[in-house]
XYZ file of C-alpha atoms in Angstrom:
420
model
C 10.910 -27.012 17.536
C 9.792 -27.870 21.033
C 5.958 -27.687 21.551
C 4.408 -27.071 24.912
C 2.659 -29.967 26.556
C -0.955 -29.606 27.197
C -0.416 -30.733 30.834
C 2.057 -27.852 31.489
C 0.507 -25.497 34.233
C 2.461 -22.410 32.933
C 3.331 -22.814 29.218
C 4.953 -19.227 29.435
C 7.889 -20.630 31.206
C 8.959 -23.367 28.613
C 11.854 -22.657 26.680
C 11.881 -22.707 22.842
C 14.410 -24.003 20.318
C 14.538 -21.952 17.118
C 15.250 -23.674 13.680
C 18.855 -22.511 13.816
C 19.460 -24.110 17.367
C 19.344 -21.182 19.525
C 17.120 -21.246 22.593
C 14.680 -18.692 24.029
C 14.568 -19.036 27.955
C 10.833 -18.834 27.876
C 7.641 -18.003 25.577
C 7.142 -14.406 26.542
C 8.410 -11.756 24.336
C 8.466 -7.852 24.195
C 7.380 -6.878 20.643
C 8.530 -3.804 19.045
C 7.533 -0.268 20.159
C 9.301 2.871 18.829
C 11.303 4.444 21.516
C 12.670 7.453 19.621
C 15.520 7.628 22.278
C 18.247 8.104 19.663
C 19.980 11.593 19.534
C 18.623 13.932 16.763
C 21.716 12.844 14.513
C 20.370 9.375 15.154
C 22.880 7.787 17.361
C 22.182 5.246 20.284
C 21.999 6.574 23.690
C 22.633 5.230 27.409
C 18.852 5.825 27.892
C 18.043 2.710 25.517
C 20.461 0.721 27.710
C 18.497 1.498 30.839
C 14.968 0.832 29.318
C 15.993 -2.526 28.111
C 17.897 -3.612 31.346
C 14.711 -2.718 33.191
C 12.490 -5.035 30.724
C 15.221 -7.908 30.566
C 15.207 -7.932 34.531
C 11.232 -8.532 34.309
C 12.120 -12.182 32.996
C 11.052 -11.877 29.369
C 12.779 -14.632 26.981
C 12.847 -12.261 23.981
C 12.993 -8.458 23.540
C 12.871 -6.757 20.248
C 14.099 -3.300 19.943
C 11.955 -0.543 18.515
C 12.480 0.776 14.741
C 16.171 0.866 14.122
C 16.593 2.328 10.654
C 19.233 1.336 8.085
C 19.728 4.994 6.334
C 20.134 8.353 7.970
C 18.213 9.665 4.980
C 15.219 7.633 5.578
C 13.929 8.216 9.014
C 10.617 7.075 10.531
C 10.487 9.691 13.377
C 13.048 12.231 14.981
C 15.087 10.381 17.383
C 15.052 7.152 15.551
C 18.361 5.072 15.969
C 20.202 4.407 12.655
C 22.785 1.469 12.268
C 24.559 1.919 8.988
C 28.167 1.892 10.414
C 30.052 1.105 13.519
C 30.400 4.590 14.932
C 28.034 3.671 18.011
C 29.736 0.217 18.638
C 30.442 1.024 22.199
C 26.841 1.896 23.201
C 25.546 -0.813 20.967
C 27.422 -3.426 22.738
C 26.350 -2.043 26.180
C 22.678 -2.062 24.842
C 23.016 -5.572 23.861
C 24.590 -6.673 27.283
C 21.705 -4.992 29.058
C 19.575 -7.912 28.172
C 22.049 -10.688 27.333
C 23.788 -10.645 30.702
C 20.547 -11.201 32.402
C 19.528 -14.273 30.111
C 17.191 -12.647 27.639
C 17.672 -12.515 23.909
C 17.571 -9.187 22.343
C 16.954 -8.825 18.681
C 17.187 -5.598 16.572
C 14.173 -4.615 14.536
C 15.526 -3.375 11.053
C 13.360 -1.083 9.263
C 13.131 1.211 6.434
C 9.963 3.677 6.517
C 9.369 4.090 2.804
C 6.681 6.721 2.433
C 5.368 6.255 6.126
C 7.359 9.228 7.429
C 6.310 12.766 8.732
C 6.125 15.482 6.199
C 9.404 17.391 6.297
C 11.464 14.918 8.178
C 13.498 13.561 5.245
C 14.457 15.336 2.117
C 12.228 13.090 0.249
C 10.435 9.892 0.806
C 10.348 6.964 -1.571
C 8.156 3.994 -2.122
C 7.535 1.394 -4.654
C 5.115 3.617 -6.535
C 4.205 7.154 -6.111
C 0.944 6.490 -4.280
C -0.278 9.218 -1.969
C -2.020 8.647 1.469
C -5.632 9.113 1.920
C -6.882 12.652 1.679
C -7.310 13.169 5.553
C -3.716 12.069 6.032
C -2.168 14.318 3.419
C -1.410 17.154 6.104
C 0.705 14.565 7.801
C 2.441 12.476 5.023
C 3.757 13.752 1.744
C 3.227 11.784 -1.698
C 6.413 9.658 -2.165
C 8.538 9.413 -5.299
C 8.865 6.077 -6.943
C 12.098 4.296 -5.893
C 14.757 3.618 -8.691
C 16.155 -0.028 -9.169
C 19.507 1.363 -8.042
C 18.062 2.736 -4.760
C 16.176 -0.719 -4.303
C 19.400 -2.566 -4.521
C 21.351 -0.220 -2.235
C 18.544 -0.521 0.446
C 18.803 -4.316 0.283
C 22.480 -3.907 0.875
C 22.066 -1.568 3.584
C 19.717 -4.200 5.456
C 22.574 -6.748 5.229
C 25.334 -4.263 6.531
C 23.253 -3.270 9.507
C 22.436 -6.786 10.624
C 25.968 -7.585 10.319
C 26.920 -4.795 12.651
C 24.064 -6.015 15.121
C 25.853 -9.370 15.259
C 29.176 -7.852 15.887
C 27.839 -5.770 18.793
C 26.604 -8.883 20.649
C 22.748 -8.645 19.928
C 21.096 -12.217 19.627
C 19.359 -11.631 16.377
C 17.578 -9.224 14.183
C 13.839 -9.061 13.016
C 12.976 -7.471 9.403
C 10.128 -5.184 9.735
C 7.859 -6.293 7.059
C 4.579 -4.950 8.612
C 2.537 -1.942 9.438
C 2.998 -0.140 6.263
C 6.552 0.628 6.120
C 8.780 -0.015 2.952
C 8.732 -3.737 2.918
C 5.038 -3.898 3.509
C 4.701 -1.264 0.739
C 6.471 -3.585 -1.674
C 4.246 -6.404 -0.530
C 0.801 -4.452 -1.302
C -0.829 -4.061 -4.605
C -2.391 -1.125 -2.969
C 1.087 0.706 -2.707
C 3.105 -1.206 -5.363
C 2.028 -0.437 -8.826
C 5.323 -1.232 -10.559
C 5.640 -3.165 -13.900
C 9.087 -4.156 -13.487
C 10.651 -7.174 -11.763
C 9.958 -5.375 -8.469
C 6.001 -5.246 -8.790
C 2.998 -6.729 -10.586
C 2.610 -10.526 -9.549
C 2.670 -11.458 -5.838
C 5.971 -13.334 -6.621
C 7.326 -9.966 -7.958
C 6.014 -7.995 -5.127
C 7.703 -10.527 -2.566
C 11.031 -10.193 -4.427
C 12.225 -7.207 -2.506
C 11.482 -8.894 0.860
C 13.217 -12.182 -0.198
C 16.407 -10.126 -1.431
C 16.401 -8.474 2.010
C 16.257 -11.670 3.705
C 19.005 -13.297 1.598
C 21.320 -10.303 1.968
C 20.867 -10.425 5.823
C 21.566 -14.259 6.054
C 24.648 -13.752 3.576
C 25.992 -11.309 6.181
C 25.066 -13.086 9.415
C 25.264 -16.720 8.500
C 23.020 -19.593 9.482
C 23.750 -19.583 13.162
C 22.308 -16.107 13.850
C 18.626 -15.721 14.325
C 16.821 -13.829 11.660
C 13.010 -13.163 12.138
C 10.236 -11.093 10.512
C 7.198 -9.276 11.603
C 4.509 -9.654 8.803
C 1.063 -8.712 8.267
C -1.632 -11.198 8.302
C -3.334 -8.613 6.115
C -3.447 -4.820 5.446
C -7.047 -4.242 6.192
C -7.120 -1.861 3.270
C -9.078 -2.166 0.014
C -6.791 -3.598 -2.761
C -4.122 -4.329 -0.020
C -2.110 -7.353 0.949
C -4.335 -10.165 1.671
C -4.303 -13.303 3.999
C -3.593 -15.539 0.925
C -0.603 -13.581 0.149
C 0.657 -13.619 3.454
C 0.337 -17.266 3.654
C 2.299 -17.630 0.429
C 5.017 -15.126 1.600
C 5.413 -17.099 4.981
C 5.766 -20.344 3.119
C 8.686 -18.668 0.934
C 10.370 -17.388 4.191
C 10.227 -20.810 5.643
C 11.736 -22.404 2.786
C 14.665 -19.800 2.759
C 15.151 -20.552 6.421
C 13.385 -17.939 8.520
C 13.773 -18.604 12.269
C 10.595 -16.906 13.931
C 7.769 -15.175 12.354
C 5.597 -12.495 14.314
C 2.195 -12.160 12.912
C 0.463 -8.573 13.056
C -1.592 -6.573 10.822
C -2.468 -3.010 9.563
C -0.925 0.254 8.670
C -1.127 3.715 9.763
C -4.043 4.191 7.366
C -5.639 1.062 8.890
C -4.230 0.425 12.272
C -5.321 -3.096 13.090
C -2.327 -3.549 15.152
C -3.811 -1.429 17.936
C -7.097 -3.437 18.010
C -8.930 -1.318 15.396
C -10.774 -3.290 12.498
C -11.115 -6.253 14.618
C -14.555 -7.796 14.188
C -16.781 -8.500 17.279
C -17.211 -12.219 16.583
C -18.301 -14.739 18.833
C -17.749 -14.394 22.651
C -15.427 -17.497 22.584
C -13.290 -15.962 19.936
C -13.067 -12.574 22.023
C -11.956 -14.463 25.170
C -8.891 -15.722 23.511
C -7.860 -12.136 23.524
C -5.341 -12.059 20.681
C -6.121 -10.219 17.355
C -4.438 -12.222 15.111
C -4.816 -15.749 16.645
C -7.138 -17.154 13.835
C -4.553 -16.286 11.121
C -2.051 -17.975 13.242
C -4.167 -21.110 13.541
C -4.427 -21.123 9.629
C -0.686 -20.895 9.398
C -0.063 -23.565 11.910
C -2.188 -26.091 9.785
C 0.134 -25.685 6.782
C 3.531 -24.574 8.012
C 5.507 -25.625 11.112
C 7.603 -22.646 11.998
C 8.048 -20.910 15.319
C 5.212 -18.256 15.410
C 4.842 -15.093 17.625
C 1.419 -13.371 17.881
C 1.401 -9.846 19.157
C -1.932 -7.726 20.048
C -4.655 -8.230 22.376
C -3.373 -10.426 25.053
C -4.555 -9.377 28.804
C -4.274 -12.119 30.914
C -1.810 -15.119 31.961
C -4.775 -17.491 31.346
C -5.428 -16.140 27.911
C -1.690 -16.497 27.057
C -1.257 -20.104 28.470
C -4.510 -20.923 26.380
C -3.061 -19.672 23.399
C -0.015 -21.595 23.742
C -1.909 -24.735 24.666
C -3.759 -24.586 21.680
C -0.474 -24.959 19.554
C -1.363 -22.190 17.232
C 1.656 -20.067 18.365
C 4.998 -20.519 20.325
C 5.713 -17.188 21.702
C 3.387 -14.425 23.160
C 4.187 -10.905 22.139
C 3.535 -8.128 24.547
C 4.057 -4.226 23.690
C 1.737 -1.753 25.157
C 1.238 -3.484 28.398
C 5.050 -3.286 29.039
C 4.879 0.474 28.246
C 2.387 1.121 31.306
C 3.765 -1.900 33.500
C 7.355 -2.571 32.609
C 7.439 -5.209 35.324
C 4.434 -7.126 34.111
C 6.353 -10.377 32.910
C 7.475 -11.181 36.507
C 3.798 -11.423 37.416
C 2.615 -13.230 34.247
C 5.443 -15.827 34.369
C 4.054 -16.688 37.935
C 0.546 -17.044 36.538
C -0.552 -13.412 37.970
C -1.981 -10.663 35.889
C -0.862 -7.228 35.726
C -2.665 -4.561 37.485
C -2.768 -2.439 34.432
C -5.003 -2.712 31.508
C -4.144 -1.249 27.880
C -6.827 1.161 27.184
C -7.808 2.919 23.712
C -5.673 6.246 23.531
C -8.015 9.010 21.938
C -7.537 12.787 21.541
C -11.385 13.446 20.563
C -9.928 14.755 17.130
C -11.358 12.105 14.768
C -8.772 12.279 12.005
C -6.062 11.940 14.442
C -7.685 8.959 16.393
C -8.064 7.345 13.047
C -4.388 7.092 12.550
C -2.089 4.488 14.206
C 0.254 7.167 14.758
C -1.601 8.405 17.879
C -0.994 5.106 19.645
C 2.787 5.555 18.824
C 3.194 8.932 20.063
C 1.335 8.144 23.553
C 3.166 4.920 24.348
C 6.558 6.372 23.249
C 6.013 8.989 26.083
C 5.937 6.447 28.592
C 9.002 4.533 27.296
C 10.793 7.763 27.820
C 9.888 7.903 31.606
C 10.913 4.361 32.084
C 14.262 4.947 30.192
C 14.965 8.111 32.518
C 14.552 5.847 35.625
C 10.993 6.697 36.406
C 7.616 5.156 35.995
C 4.891 5.369 33.260
C 1.633 7.272 33.673
C -0.959 4.947 32.507
C -3.799 7.697 33.142
C -1.897 10.373 30.820
C -4.378 12.231 28.543
C -4.462 11.402 24.993
C -4.893 14.884 23.887
C -2.392 16.449 26.116
C 0.057 13.565 24.991
C -0.840 14.360 21.368
C -0.334 18.225 21.698
C 3.150 17.798 23.484
C 4.240 15.150 21.002
C 3.482 17.574 18.211
C 5.678 20.153 19.755
C 8.400 17.576 20.436
C 8.056 16.421 16.786
C 8.435 19.941 15.423
C 11.275 20.653 17.460
C 12.891 17.037 16.717
C 12.302 17.700 12.979
C 14.080 21.218 13.271
C 16.886 19.788 15.063
C 17.299 16.798 12.646
C 17.395 19.053 9.793
C 19.922 21.265 11.618
C 22.108 18.320 12.246
C 22.047 17.486 8.657
C 22.946 20.923 7.355
């Protein structure tokens, strides 16, 4: 792994060699955001091609897709793309080329929502255990049923099959979504996983599902194809996944051959990934911008693996300072790219974007406490860019929420009709 030189003027521009030998052209990455630009029967569309072509043209080294599901029976939102067979191979190849032909790497983020799916979207939702959401979220998310061992094994195989299709389509790699309260995160967390069989109980058993998913993907794609993971530093929930368990999980993944670890945190119930639950701390800490940089520093002291940190970065100086510290190797951006898709071009030249990420609120407290609000607002901006337009950074959070509710209701109706 090539570490940045402290004397470099713009460390963002340095290439990075991953453990498997593949090279990212620079240290700036687009982190995953849910686009919901698939059809209501979950096929990829040309709008995804246009969206990623614009982002790749900005100079990014790595782009990570939004949630791509591995099973049409388990959707996170209406309009999710599902890759479980090769029926969309033509569009998938176009999507991959939109970035790779411009020199950027494009990885598909593979996910299963588990219980973190809107009520009524799927016929049923499963999770390691039948643990409900907190009371004020019960109107939005139903209590899941406990997954059977046969279902667990089927999901593991689906992750591998989807990864293999991504490789054949020409994508540069895949990322396992192991964060933000989705199924893998649920298995890792003692708050969500109360199982007493081989898939639960001890931290080692709760890691078993993730490690089996990784092993199956690696078996399908081989050692020359990059496989990364997005992992919580912690869940920020009482009785949830802790930093100590995250560190042990990272160690196990490194020993298994993971190529890149993106550090994040939180769930829909505790949305730390959007800046919530971040302690004020010292001014010097706040000046470093990134939410999860302190945990990355702890990881780097113990483990040498390429690290990506996403969340909180605002300025070119802050990004370069983080790289200069040696605590991370890749700077992840997400929300900024939804309101300024051309921001990387400026950042790579040492200039800041004219836009600033702001908290998105509706004034409805139960809604504002959920990470889903941020997802809905930013998804609307992505759809504008994918349509050839520009985002609206000043759009009202309340209006976006109300319009998204209507769109979601229609989307759930159309999805059910497609399945009938």
